[in-house]
Coordinates of C-alpha atoms in Angstrom, one line a residue:
Chain A
X1 CA -75.4 -50.6 -10.4
X2 CA -76.8 -53.1 -7.5
X3 CA -75.8 -53.4 -4.3
X4 CA -74.9 -56.7 -2.9
X5 CA -75.8 -56.5 1.1
X6 CA -75.2 -59.6 3.7
X7 CA -76.4 -59.7 7.1
X8 CA -79.3 -60.4 9.7
X9 CA -82.5 -60.6 9.0
X10 CA -84.6 -60.8 12.4
X11 CA -87.3 -60.5 14.9
X12 CA -86.6 -57.9 17.7
X13 CA -88.6 -57.3 20.7
X14 CA -88.1 -54.1 21.9
X15 CA -89.3 -51.9 25.1
X16 CA -88.8 -48.3 24.9
X17 CA -89.9 -46.2 27.9
X18 CA -92.5 -45.7 25.2
X19 CA -94.4 -48.8 24.7
X20 CA -93.3 -52.4 23.3
X21 CA -93.0 -54.5 20.2
X22 CA -93.2 -58.1 19.9
X23 CA -91.1 -60.1 17.0
X24 CA -91.4 -57.2 14.8
X25 CA -88.9 -57.2 11.5
X26 CA -85.7 -56.4 12.8
X27 CA -81.7 -57.2 11.6
X28 CA -78.6 -55.3 10.0
X29 CA -79.4 -56.1 6.6
X30 CA -83.3 -55.1 6.9
X31 CA -83.0 -51.8 7.6
X32 CA -80.1 -51.5 5.6
X33 CA -82.2 -52.8 2.1
X34 CA -85.0 -50.8 2.6
X35 CA -82.8 -47.5 3.0
X36 CA -80.6 -48.4 0.6
X37 CA -83.7 -49.5 -2.1
X38 CA -84.4 -45.6 -1.7
X39 CA -81.6 -45.3 -4.5
X40 CA -80.2 -48.6 -6.0
X41 CA -81.5 -52.0 -6.0
X42 CA -80.7 -54.4 -3.6
X43 CA -79.4 -57.7 -3.4
X44 CA -80.2 -59.4 0.0
X45 CA -78.5 -62.6 1.6
X46 CA -79.4 -63.4 4.8
X47 CA -81.0 -66.2 6.3
X48 CA -84.3 -66.7 8.2
X49 CA -86.1 -69.7 9.8
X50 CA -89.4 -71.3 8.9
X51 CA -91.3 -68.9 11.4
X52 CA -90.2 -65.9 8.8
X53 CA -93.6 -66.1 6.8
X54 CA -95.2 -63.4 3.9
X55 CA -96.2 -60.8 6.7
X56 CA -92.6 -60.0 7.4
X57 CA -91.5 -60.1 3.8
X58 CA -94.2 -57.6 2.8
X59 CA -92.0 -54.8 4.1
X60 CA -89.3 -55.2 1.2
X61 CA -92.3 -55.6 -1.7
X62 CA -92.5 -53.1 -4.0
X63 CA -89.4 -52.1 -3.8
X64 CA -86.1 -52.9 -5.9
X65 CA -85.2 -55.2 -3.0
X66 CA -84.1 -58.9 -4.8
X67 CA -85.1 -61.9 -2.2
X68 CA -83.6 -64.8 -4.3
X69 CA -80.7 -64.4 -1.9
X70 CA -82.6 -64.8 1.0
X71 CA -82.3 -68.2 2.5
X72 CA -85.0 -69.9 4.2
X73 CA -83.9 -72.7 6.6
X74 CA -85.5 -75.4 9.1
X75 CA -85.7 -73.8 12.2
X76 CA -86.2 -70.3 14.2
X77 CA -85.0 -67.1 12.9
X78 CA -82.7 -64.8 14.6
X79 CA -84.4 -63.0 17.5
X80 CA -83.2 -60.2 20.0
X81 CA -84.5 -58.9 22.5
X82 CA -83.7 -55.6 24.4
X83 CA -84.9 -52.5 26.6
X84 CA -83.7 -49.4 26.6
X85 CA -83.2 -46.9 29.6
X86 CA -85.3 -43.9 30.2
X87 CA -83.4 -41.7 28.3
X88 CA -82.6 -43.9 25.5
X89 CA -78.9 -43.8 25.3
X90 CA -78.3 -47.2 26.9
X91 CA -79.8 -50.3 26.1
X92 CA -79.5 -53.8 27.9
X93 CA -79.6 -56.9 25.8
X94 CA -82.4 -59.4 27.5
X95 CA -81.3 -62.4 25.1
X96 CA -79.8 -63.1 22.0
X97 CA -81.2 -66.4 20.1
X98 CA -78.9 -66.7 17.1
X99 CA -81.4 -69.6 16.2
X100 CA -80.3 -70.4 12.3
X101 CA -77.9 -67.1 12.5
X102 CA -75.2 -69.3 14.1
X103 CA -74.8 -71.6 11.2
X104 CA -75.2 -69.0 8.8
X105 CA -73.1 -69.5 5.4
X106 CA -73.4 -66.7 2.7
X107 CA -74.1 -68.7 -0.5
X108 CA -73.9 -65.8 -3.2
X109 CA -77.0 -66.7 -5.9
X110 CA -75.1 -66.4 -9.6
X111 CA -77.4 -63.2 -10.4
X112 CA -75.8 -61.4 -7.5
X113 CA -71.9 -61.8 -8.4
X114 CA -71.8 -59.0 -10.5
X115 CA -73.3 -56.4 -8.0
X116 CA -71.1 -53.3 -8.2
X117 CA -71.2 -52.4 -4.4
X118 CA -70.9 -54.9 -1.8
X119 CA -71.6 -54.6 1.9
X120 CA -70.7 -56.6 4.6
X121 CA -72.9 -56.2 7.3
X122 CA -71.4 -57.2 11.0
X123 CA -71.0 -60.9 10.8
X124 CA -68.0 -62.9 11.5
X125 CA -64.9 -61.8 9.4
X126 CA -63.8 -65.4 8.0
X127 CA -67.9 -65.1 6.5
X128 CA -67.1 -61.7 5.2
X129 CA -63.8 -62.5 3.1
X130 CA -65.9 -65.3 1.7
X131 CA -68.5 -63.1 0.6
X132 CA -65.9 -61.1 -1.1
X133 CA -64.2 -64.7 -2.7
X134 CA -67.3 -65.2 -4.3
X135 CA -68.3 -61.8 -6.1
X136 CA -66.4 -60.3 -9.0
X137 CA -64.8 -57.3 -9.1
X138 CA -67.4 -54.5 -7.0
X139 CA -66.7 -50.9 -7.6
X140 CA -66.7 -50.6 -3.8
X141 CA -66.4 -52.3 -0.6
X142 CA -68.1 -51.5 2.3
X143 CA -67.9 -53.1 6.1
X144 CA -69.3 -53.0 9.6
X145 CA -68.0 -54.7 12.7
X146 CA -68.2 -54.8 15.9
X147 CA -66.1 -55.4 19.2
X148 CA -67.1 -59.2 19.8
X149 CA -64.9 -59.7 16.6
X150 CA -62.4 -56.6 17.5
X151 CA -61.4 -58.6 20.6
X152 CA -62.6 -62.5 19.4
X153 CA -61.1 -62.7 16.4
X154 CA -58.6 -59.3 15.4
X155 CA -56.1 -61.4 12.9
X156 CA -59.2 -62.5 10.7
X157 CA -60.8 -59.1 10.9
X158 CA -57.7 -57.6 10.2
X159 CA -57.2 -59.4 7.1
X160 CA -61.1 -58.7 6.0
X161 CA -60.1 -55.3 6.4
X162 CA -57.1 -55.5 3.8
X163 CA -60.3 -56.1 1.1
X164 CA -62.2 -53.5 2.3
X165 CA -62.9 -49.7 0.7
X166 CA -64.8 -48.5 3.4
X167 CA -65.4 -49.0 7.1
X168 CA -68.5 -47.6 9.0
X169 CA -67.9 -48.6 13.0
X170 CA -69.3 -46.2 15.8
X171 CA -66.6 -44.5 18.2
X172 CA -66.2 -46.9 20.8
X173 CA -65.5 -49.9 18.3
X174 CA -62.8 -46.9 16.5
X175 CA -61.0 -46.3 19.9
X176 CA -60.9 -50.5 20.9
X177 CA -59.5 -51.5 17.1
X178 CA -56.8 -49.1 16.9
X179 CA -56.2 -48.7 20.5
X180 CA -56.2 -44.6 20.4
X181 CA -58.8 -43.0 22.3
X182 CA -58.3 -39.8 19.9
X183 CA -60.7 -40.3 16.9
X184 CA -58.3 -38.4 14.3
X185 CA -55.2 -40.7 15.8
X186 CA -57.8 -43.8 15.4
X187 CA -58.8 -43.3 12.0
X188 CA -55.2 -42.8 10.7
X189 CA -54.4 -46.2 12.4
X190 CA -57.4 -47.9 11.3
X191 CA -57.1 -46.3 7.6
X192 CA -53.4 -47.9 7.6
X193 CA -54.9 -51.7 7.8
X194 CA -56.9 -51.5 5.1
X195 CA -60.0 -49.0 4.5
X196 CA -59.5 -45.6 2.4
X197 CA -62.2 -44.1 3.8
X198 CA -63.6 -44.6 7.5
X199 CA -66.9 -43.6 9.2
X200 CA -67.2 -43.3 12.9
X201 CA -70.9 -43.1 13.9
X202 CA -71.2 -41.2 17.4
X203 CA -75.1 -42.2 18.1
X204 CA -76.9 -38.7 18.8
X205 CA -73.5 -36.5 18.5
X206 CA -73.1 -37.5 14.6
X207 CA -70.7 -38.6 12.0
X208 CA -67.0 -38.4 11.6
X209 CA -65.7 -39.4 8.2
X210 CA -61.8 -39.6 7.4
X211 CA -60.6 -40.1 3.7
X212 CA -57.1 -38.5 2.2
X213 CA -59.1 -35.1 1.6
X214 CA -59.1 -35.0 5.5
X215 CA -62.2 -35.1 7.8
X216 CA -65.8 -33.9 7.4
X217 CA -68.1 -33.9 10.7
X218 CA -72.0 -33.8 10.5
X219 CA -74.1 -33.5 13.7
X220 CA -77.2 -35.9 14.7
X221 CA -80.6 -34.0 13.7
X222 CA -81.7 -32.9 16.8
X223 CA -84.9 -34.7 17.6
X224 CA -87.5 -33.6 20.1
X225 CA -88.7 -37.3 19.9
X226 CA -86.8 -40.1 19.6
X227 CA -89.2 -43.4 19.7
X228 CA -86.7 -46.4 19.3
X229 CA -83.1 -46.0 18.5
X230 CA -82.6 -49.6 16.7
X231 CA -81.5 -49.6 13.4
X232 CA -80.1 -46.5 13.4
X233 CA -77.3 -47.2 12.6
X234 CA -78.0 -49.7 9.7
X235 CA -80.1 -47.2 8.3
X236 CA -77.5 -45.2 8.1
X237 CA -75.1 -47.3 6.4
X238 CA -78.2 -47.7 3.8
X239 CA -78.6 -44.5 2.9
X240 CA -75.2 -43.8 2.9
X241 CA -74.2 -46.7 0.1
X242 CA -77.3 -46.2 -1.3
X243 CA -76.3 -42.9 -2.1
X244 CA -73.1 -43.9 -3.3
X245 CA -74.3 -46.6 -5.8
X246 CA -76.9 -44.5 -7.1
X247 CA -74.2 -42.0 -7.9
X248 CA -71.6 -44.2 -9.3
X249 CA -68.7 -42.0 -7.5
X250 CA -67.3 -41.8 -4.3
X251 CA -65.1 -38.4 -4.5
X252 CA -65.1 -36.5 -1.0
X253 CA -67.8 -34.5 -2.5
X254 CA -70.1 -37.4 -2.6
X255 CA -69.1 -38.9 0.4
X256 CA -70.3 -36.3 1.9
X257 CA -73.2 -35.7 0.2
X258 CA -74.0 -39.5 1.4
X259 CA -73.3 -39.1 5.3
X260 CA -76.0 -37.0 5.1
X261 CA -78.4 -38.9 3.3
X262 CA -77.4 -41.7 5.8
X263 CA -78.2 -39.6 8.3
X264 CA -81.6 -38.3 6.8
X265 CA -82.5 -42.2 6.8
X266 CA -81.6 -42.3 10.4
X267 CA -83.1 -39.6 11.7
X268 CA -86.3 -41.0 10.1
X269 CA -85.5 -44.8 11.4
X270 CA -85.7 -43.4 15.7
X271 CA -89.2 -42.3 15.0
X272 CA -91.0 -45.4 15.0
X273 CA -90.2 -49.2 15.7
X274 CA -88.6 -51.4 13.8
X275 CA -89.0 -50.6 10.1
X276 CA -92.5 -48.7 10.0
X277 CA -91.4 -44.9 8.9
X278 CA -89.3 -46.1 6.7
X279 CA -92.0 -48.0 5.3
X280 CA -93.8 -44.9 5.0
X281 CA -91.6 -42.8 4.0
X282 CA -91.3 -40.7 1.1
X283 CA -88.7 -38.9 -1.3
X284 CA -90.0 -35.5 -0.6
X285 CA -89.8 -36.1 3.1
X286 CA -85.9 -37.2 2.3
X287 CA -85.4 -34.1 0.4
X288 CA -86.8 -31.9 3.1
X289 CA -84.6 -33.2 5.9
X290 CA -81.7 -33.2 3.9
X291 CA -82.3 -29.5 3.4
X292 CA -82.8 -28.8 6.9
X293 CA -79.7 -30.3 7.3
X294 CA -77.8 -27.9 5.1
X295 CA -79.6 -25.2 7.3
X296 CA -78.9 -26.6 10.8
X297 CA -74.8 -26.4 9.9
X298 CA -74.9 -23.3 7.3
X299 CA -72.1 -20.8 8.6
X300 CA -70.4 -18.1 6.3
X301 CA -66.9 -17.2 5.8
X302 CA -65.7 -15.0 8.6
Chain B
X1 CA -68.2 -1.3 22.3
X2 CA -66.8 -3.2 25.6
X3 CA -67.3 -6.3 27.1
X4 CA -68.2 -6.2 31.0
X5 CA -66.8 -9.8 32.3
X6 CA -67.5 -11.0 35.9
X7 CA -66.0 -14.5 37.1
X8 CA -63.4 -15.9 38.5
X9 CA -59.2 -15.5 38.6
X10 CA -57.5 -18.2 40.2
X11 CA -54.8 -20.4 40.6
X12 CA -55.0 -23.9 39.0
X13 CA -53.3 -27.2 39.9
X14 CA -53.7 -29.3 36.8
X15 CA -52.7 -33.0 36.1
X16 CA -52.8 -34.5 32.6
X17 CA -51.8 -37.6 31.5
X18 CA -49.0 -35.4 29.7
X19 CA -47.5 -33.5 32.7
X20 CA -48.2 -31.7 35.9
X21 CA -48.9 -27.4 36.2
X22 CA -48.7 -26.1 39.2
X23 CA -50.6 -22.7 40.8
X24 CA -51.0 -21.3 37.0
X25 CA -53.1 -18.9 36.0
X26 CA -56.4 -20.4 35.9
X27 CA -60.2 -19.3 36.4
X28 CA -63.1 -18.6 33.9
X29 CA -62.8 -15.3 33.4
X30 CA -58.7 -15.5 32.9
X31 CA -59.8 -17.6 30.0
X32 CA -62.7 -15.9 28.9
X33 CA -60.7 -12.1 28.7
X34 CA -58.0 -13.7 27.1
X35 CA -59.9 -15.0 24.6
X36 CA -62.6 -12.1 24.2
X37 CA -59.5 -9.2 24.0
X38 CA -58.8 -10.7 20.3
X39 CA -62.1 -9.1 19.3
X40 CA -62.6 -6.6 21.3
X41 CA -62.0 -4.6 24.7
X42 CA -62.5 -6.0 27.9
X43 CA -63.3 -4.8 31.5
X44 CA -62.2 -7.5 34.2
X45 CA -63.6 -7.9 37.5
X46 CA -62.8 -10.7 39.6
X47 CA -60.8 -10.2 42.9
X48 CA -57.4 -12.3 44.1
X49 CA -55.4 -12.4 47.0
X50 CA -52.0 -10.9 48.1
X51 CA -50.4 -13.9 46.5
X52 CA -51.4 -13.0 43.2
X53 CA -48.2 -10.8 41.7
X54 CA -47.3 -8.8 38.7
X55 CA -45.8 -12.1 37.0
X56 CA -49.7 -13.8 36.9
X57 CA -50.8 -10.1 35.5
X58 CA -48.5 -10.6 32.7
X59 CA -50.9 -12.4 30.6
X60 CA -53.4 -10.1 30.3
X61 CA -50.8 -7.0 29.7
X62 CA -50.8 -5.9 26.3
X63 CA -54.0 -6.7 25.1
X64 CA -57.1 -4.6 25.6
X65 CA -58.3 -5.7 28.7
X66 CA -59.0 -3.3 31.7
X67 CA -57.8 -4.4 34.7
X68 CA -59.0 -1.6 37.6
X69 CA -61.9 -4.1 38.6
X70 CA -59.7 -7.1 39.6
X71 CA -59.5 -6.3 43.1
X72 CA -57.0 -7.1 45.3
X73 CA -58.0 -8.3 49.0
X74 CA -55.8 -9.9 51.9
X75 CA -55.9 -13.6 51.5
X76 CA -55.1 -16.1 49.4
X77 CA -56.3 -16.5 45.6
X78 CA -59.2 -19.2 44.7
X79 CA -56.9 -22.4 43.6
X80 CA -58.7 -25.4 42.0
X81 CA -56.5 -28.8 41.7
X82 CA -57.9 -31.2 39.4
X83 CA -56.9 -34.4 37.6
X84 CA -57.5 -36.0 34.7
X85 CA -58.5 -39.4 33.0
X86 CA -56.1 -41.4 30.5
X87 CA -58.1 -40.2 28.4
X88 CA -59.1 -37.0 29.2
X89 CA -62.6 -37.2 29.3
X90 CA -63.1 -37.1 32.9
X91 CA -61.5 -35.3 35.5
X92 CA -61.7 -35.5 39.6
X93 CA -61.4 -32.2 41.5
X94 CA -59.0 -32.7 44.1
X95 CA -59.5 -29.3 46.3
X96 CA -61.4 -26.3 45.7
X97 CA -59.9 -23.9 48.2
X98 CA -62.4 -20.7 47.6
X99 CA -60.2 -18.6 49.6
X100 CA -60.8 -15.0 48.7
X101 CA -63.3 -16.1 46.1
X102 CA -65.4 -16.9 48.9
X103 CA -66.7 -13.3 49.9
X104 CA -66.8 -11.8 46.6
X105 CA -68.8 -9.5 45.6
X106 CA -68.8 -7.6 42.3
X107 CA -68.3 -4.1 42.2
X108 CA -68.6 -2.5 39.3
X109 CA -66.4 0.5 38.2
X110 CA -68.2 3.5 37.0
X111 CA -65.6 3.4 34.1
X112 CA -67.2 0.1 33.1
X113 CA -70.9 0.4 33.9
X114 CA -71.7 1.4 30.0
X115 CA -70.3 -1.7 29.0
X116 CA -72.7 -2.4 25.9
X117 CA -72.0 -6.2 26.4
X118 CA -71.8 -7.6 30.1
X119 CA -71.0 -11.5 30.8
X120 CA -72.0 -13.2 34.2
X121 CA -69.6 -15.9 34.4
X122 CA -70.5 -18.8 36.7
X123 CA -71.0 -17.3 40.1
X124 CA -74.0 -17.4 42.4
X125 CA -77.2 -16.4 40.6
X126 CA -77.9 -13.6 43.1
X127 CA -74.4 -11.8 42.4
X128 CA -75.1 -11.8 38.7
X129 CA -78.2 -9.7 39.4
X130 CA -76.2 -7.3 41.3
X131 CA -74.0 -7.0 38.7
X132 CA -77.0 -6.4 36.2
X133 CA -78.1 -3.5 39.1
X134 CA -75.0 -2.0 38.6
X135 CA -74.6 -1.4 34.9
X136 CA -76.3 0.9 32.2
X137 CA -78.8 -0.7 30.0
X138 CA -76.2 -2.9 27.6
X139 CA -77.1 -4.2 24.4
X140 CA -76.5 -7.6 25.3
X141 CA -76.1 -9.7 28.2
X142 CA -74.7 -13.5 28.9
X143 CA -74.1 -15.6 31.3
X144 CA -73.0 -19.0 32.2
X145 CA -73.9 -21.4 35.5
X146 CA -73.6 -25.0 36.7
X147 CA -75.3 -27.8 38.1
X148 CA -74.2 -26.4 41.8
X149 CA -76.9 -23.2 41.6
X150 CA -79.4 -25.0 39.2
X151 CA -79.9 -27.7 42.2
X152 CA -78.8 -25.4 45.1
X153 CA -80.4 -21.7 44.2
X154 CA -83.3 -22.5 41.5
X155 CA -85.2 -19.6 42.7
X156 CA -83.1 -17.5 42.2
X157 CA -80.9 -18.6 39.3
X158 CA -84.7 -18.4 37.4
X159 CA -84.8 -15.1 38.6
X160 CA -81.4 -14.0 37.0
X161 CA -82.5 -15.8 33.9
X162 CA -85.1 -13.7 32.8
X163 CA -82.5 -10.5 32.6
X164 CA -80.2 -12.6 30.5
X165 CA -80.1 -12.5 26.8
X166 CA -78.2 -16.0 26.1
X167 CA -77.0 -18.7 27.8
X168 CA -74.5 -20.8 27.8
X169 CA -74.4 -23.9 29.9
X170 CA -73.2 -27.6 28.8
X171 CA -75.6 -30.7 27.7
X172 CA -75.9 -32.1 31.6
X173 CA -76.7 -28.8 33.1
X174 CA -79.4 -27.8 30.0
X175 CA -80.8 -31.0 31.2
X176 CA -81.1 -30.6 34.5
X177 CA -82.3 -27.1 34.6
X178 CA -84.8 -27.7 32.1
X179 CA -85.6 -31.8 33.4
X180 CA -85.9 -32.6 29.7
X181 CA -83.3 -35.7 27.8
X182 CA -84.0 -34.6 24.8
X183 CA -81.7 -31.2 23.7
X184 CA -84.4 -29.7 21.7
X185 CA -87.2 -30.2 23.9
X186 CA -84.7 -28.8 27.0
X187 CA -83.9 -25.6 24.6
X188 CA -87.5 -24.9 24.6
X189 CA -87.9 -25.1 28.3
X190 CA -84.9 -22.9 28.9
X191 CA -86.0 -19.9 25.9
X192 CA -89.3 -20.0 27.9
X193 CA -87.6 -19.4 31.3
X194 CA -85.7 -15.9 29.3
X195 CA -82.4 -16.5 27.9
X196 CA -83.7 -15.7 24.0
X197 CA -80.9 -17.9 22.4
X198 CA -79.4 -20.7 24.1
X199 CA -76.0 -22.4 23.6
X200 CA -75.0 -25.7 24.6
X201 CA -71.8 -26.7 25.2
X202 CA -71.3 -30.8 24.2
X203 CA -67.4 -30.9 25.1
X204 CA -65.5 -33.1 22.0
X205 CA -69.1 -33.4 20.6
X206 CA -69.1 -30.1 19.4
X207 CA -72.2 -26.9 20.2
X208 CA -75.3 -26.5 19.6
X209 CA -77.4 -23.1 19.2
X210 CA -81.1 -22.4 19.7
X211 CA -82.7 -19.2 18.5
X212 CA -85.8 -17.8 17.0
X213 CA -84.7 -18.8 13.9
X214 CA -84.1 -22.6 14.4
X215 CA -81.3 -24.9 15.2
X216 CA -77.3 -25.0 14.7
X217 CA -74.8 -27.3 15.2
X218 CA -70.8 -27.1 15.0
X219 CA -68.7 -30.2 15.9
X220 CA -65.5 -29.2 18.0
X221 CA -62.3 -29.6 15.7
X222 CA -60.8 -33.1 15.9
X223 CA -57.9 -32.6 17.3
X224 CA -55.3 -35.3 17.3
X225 CA -53.5 -34.4 20.7
X226 CA -55.5 -32.8 23.5
X227 CA -53.3 -31.7 25.9
X228 CA -55.3 -29.9 28.9
X229 CA -59.1 -29.2 28.7
X230 CA -59.2 -26.9 31.5
X231 CA -60.8 -23.5 30.5
X232 CA -62.3 -24.5 27.1
X233 CA -65.6 -23.5 27.5
X234 CA -64.6 -20.5 29.4
X235 CA -62.2 -19.8 26.0
X236 CA -65.3 -20.6 23.9
X237 CA -67.5 -18.3 25.4
X238 CA -65.0 -15.3 25.3
X239 CA -64.4 -16.1 21.6
X240 CA -67.8 -16.0 20.8
X241 CA -69.0 -13.5 23.1
X242 CA -65.9 -11.3 21.8
X243 CA -66.9 -11.8 18.5
X244 CA -70.5 -10.7 19.1
X245 CA -69.2 -7.4 20.8
X246 CA -67.2 -6.5 17.2
X247 CA -69.7 -7.3 15.2
X248 CA -72.3 -5.1 17.2
X249 CA -74.8 -7.5 16.3
X250 CA -76.6 -10.9 17.3
X251 CA -78.5 -12.2 14.1
X252 CA -78.4 -15.8 13.5
X253 CA -75.5 -15.1 10.9
X254 CA -73.6 -13.6 13.4
X255 CA -74.5 -16.0 16.0
X256 CA -73.0 -18.7 14.3
X257 CA -70.0 -17.2 13.1
X258 CA -69.7 -16.5 17.0
X259 CA -70.1 -20.6 18.0
X260 CA -67.4 -21.3 15.1
X261 CA -65.3 -18.4 16.4
X262 CA -65.5 -19.6 20.0
X263 CA -65.0 -23.6 19.0
X264 CA -61.8 -21.9 17.3
X265 CA -60.4 -20.4 20.2
X266 CA -61.6 -23.4 22.9
X267 CA -59.5 -25.8 19.9
X268 CA -56.1 -23.8 20.5
X269 CA -56.8 -23.8 24.4
X270 CA -56.4 -27.4 25.1
X271 CA -53.4 -27.9 23.2
X272 CA -51.3 -26.2 26.0
X273 CA -51.6 -25.8 29.6
X274 CA -53.3 -22.7 32.0
X275 CA -53.4 -19.6 29.3
X276 CA -49.8 -21.0 27.8
X277 CA -51.3 -21.4 24.2
X278 CA -54.0 -18.6 24.0
X279 CA -51.2 -16.2 24.9
X280 CA -48.9 -17.0 21.6
X281 CA -51.9 -17.4 19.9
X282 CA -51.8 -15.0 16.8
X283 CA -55.0 -14.1 14.2
X284 CA -53.9 -15.3 11.2
X285 CA -53.8 -18.4 13.4
X286 CA -57.8 -18.1 14.0
X287 CA -58.6 -17.6 10.8
X288 CA -56.7 -20.1 9.5
X289 CA -58.8 -22.7 12.1
X290 CA -62.4 -21.1 11.3
X291 CA -61.2 -21.5 7.9
X292 CA -60.6 -25.4 8.7
X293 CA -64.2 -25.5 10.2
X294 CA -65.8 -24.4 7.0
X295 CA -63.9 -26.9 5.6
X296 CA -64.5 -29.9 8.1
X297 CA -68.8 -29.3 7.8
X298 CA -69.0 -28.5 4.0
X299 CA -71.5 -30.3 1.9
X300 CA -73.5 -29.6 -1.5
X301 CA -77.4 -30.1 -2.0
X302 CA -78.7 -32.7 -3.2

């Protein structure tokens, strides 16, 4: 079993009330890969520029993350700069320099084509489809998207969604994609577009899962200190998808556990800048917080 | 065992995208009493005007709700008028006519003084204390408050809180009262003010409970149709407190069940205007949705 992930590898410059991190490793595929690699081997497809060096690659070394698909081209790596509000609940994008990411055309190495699990990070839905055209019948296709594509390429996105098994989006995206305010109604509408399983991420308010079997709600872990929320959603996706790949099953019981595993990884991610906390994270720590999630949510029958 | 509740009984005029209800029965003590009466006898202390008639009292009849403490004075009953946004997620108050409620001075009938459970609805913290001065050692004191008192009478509120066992407030109130954005930090600060148990209501995002035993998180029930959110918080409080009174215990396991019972009642309340849905609600319906909450939140160990 192995996971193919296609997305961004980037430099982030992040300002929070607690400090500033300058040109640190970021990007959806970076967070996803590190989180997923706790559970399953990851094949990473992304593009970086000539300014991306050995120091940045260190974060991926010593883990089951294959970098043959990490293309390096002339130019600068994608750079995002953002500044969070005092309460960390909103952020302003200071700049988005797409650089080499602007012309990203995912090329899937032959060795990756048999990946059992494919995760399409938040890129142009046309490119997401081209990734699927290059792989052999994966057992599970997951995808992320964003408002930019929902409003900018609705027809293309809808076509891509017919080929996606699990869609992971946030609540405002679910509302925009479906035109429904009620999340259960939005879920019904989106699941009719193709994805049998819908995961709606609500940040500090947790996650909702919708399947044929019904709905599942998981809270976010109530943290006293959130240091930097950047990458939490991608880390969630990596933990979620990594757990499913390792399990080799995606029935409701496994999907629910995967949601809590993803929430566990995300709760650690926000404790430090960049991938810093994920890099020191251990399996026993993951298991301990998963148990804490059980305790956080348990109540008995009447 | 019996519950004494002190709060408002009012007329509400409510506009939602689905219709308009003119001068229907509302008020925190009305919703609370009806919800709590499914579990325990309720002693209601409130004030109404001469325009409050037999028709309005009907909602309370045939239930274990004692009305000896419902004072009727010359003048008009408290009237609140509000209009909800299209998504029901915000509301504008059109008018708040306090009328006879402005001069409300809770007088606890002798027969109520031995109530085992006392719930102080959202009124002036000075009046909340005067209620406590009139009762004999209750087993449990619960209270609600609001931003108006948090900013307007902070010293009086703090004094009242030293005599409260369980405080139920919403997330913005918890943040304002504590000066902390992080809810776990806010909870620690507020619990240091007196209430051993803190319940933070987050509307559509569920409820957080903080006790010495740790935190508990319950989602709101994901409803396809919310008709009118008015009274949901007071209904939650009524179900929560009613269940605790009936159980005669408030250890963590009972508090958690009480949170889900309250959420169950609230999820029904919003399905219709005023107390309409609570009036037709049955015990089997409560039990069925409680079971649905179990199913909504269950996941296994890793």
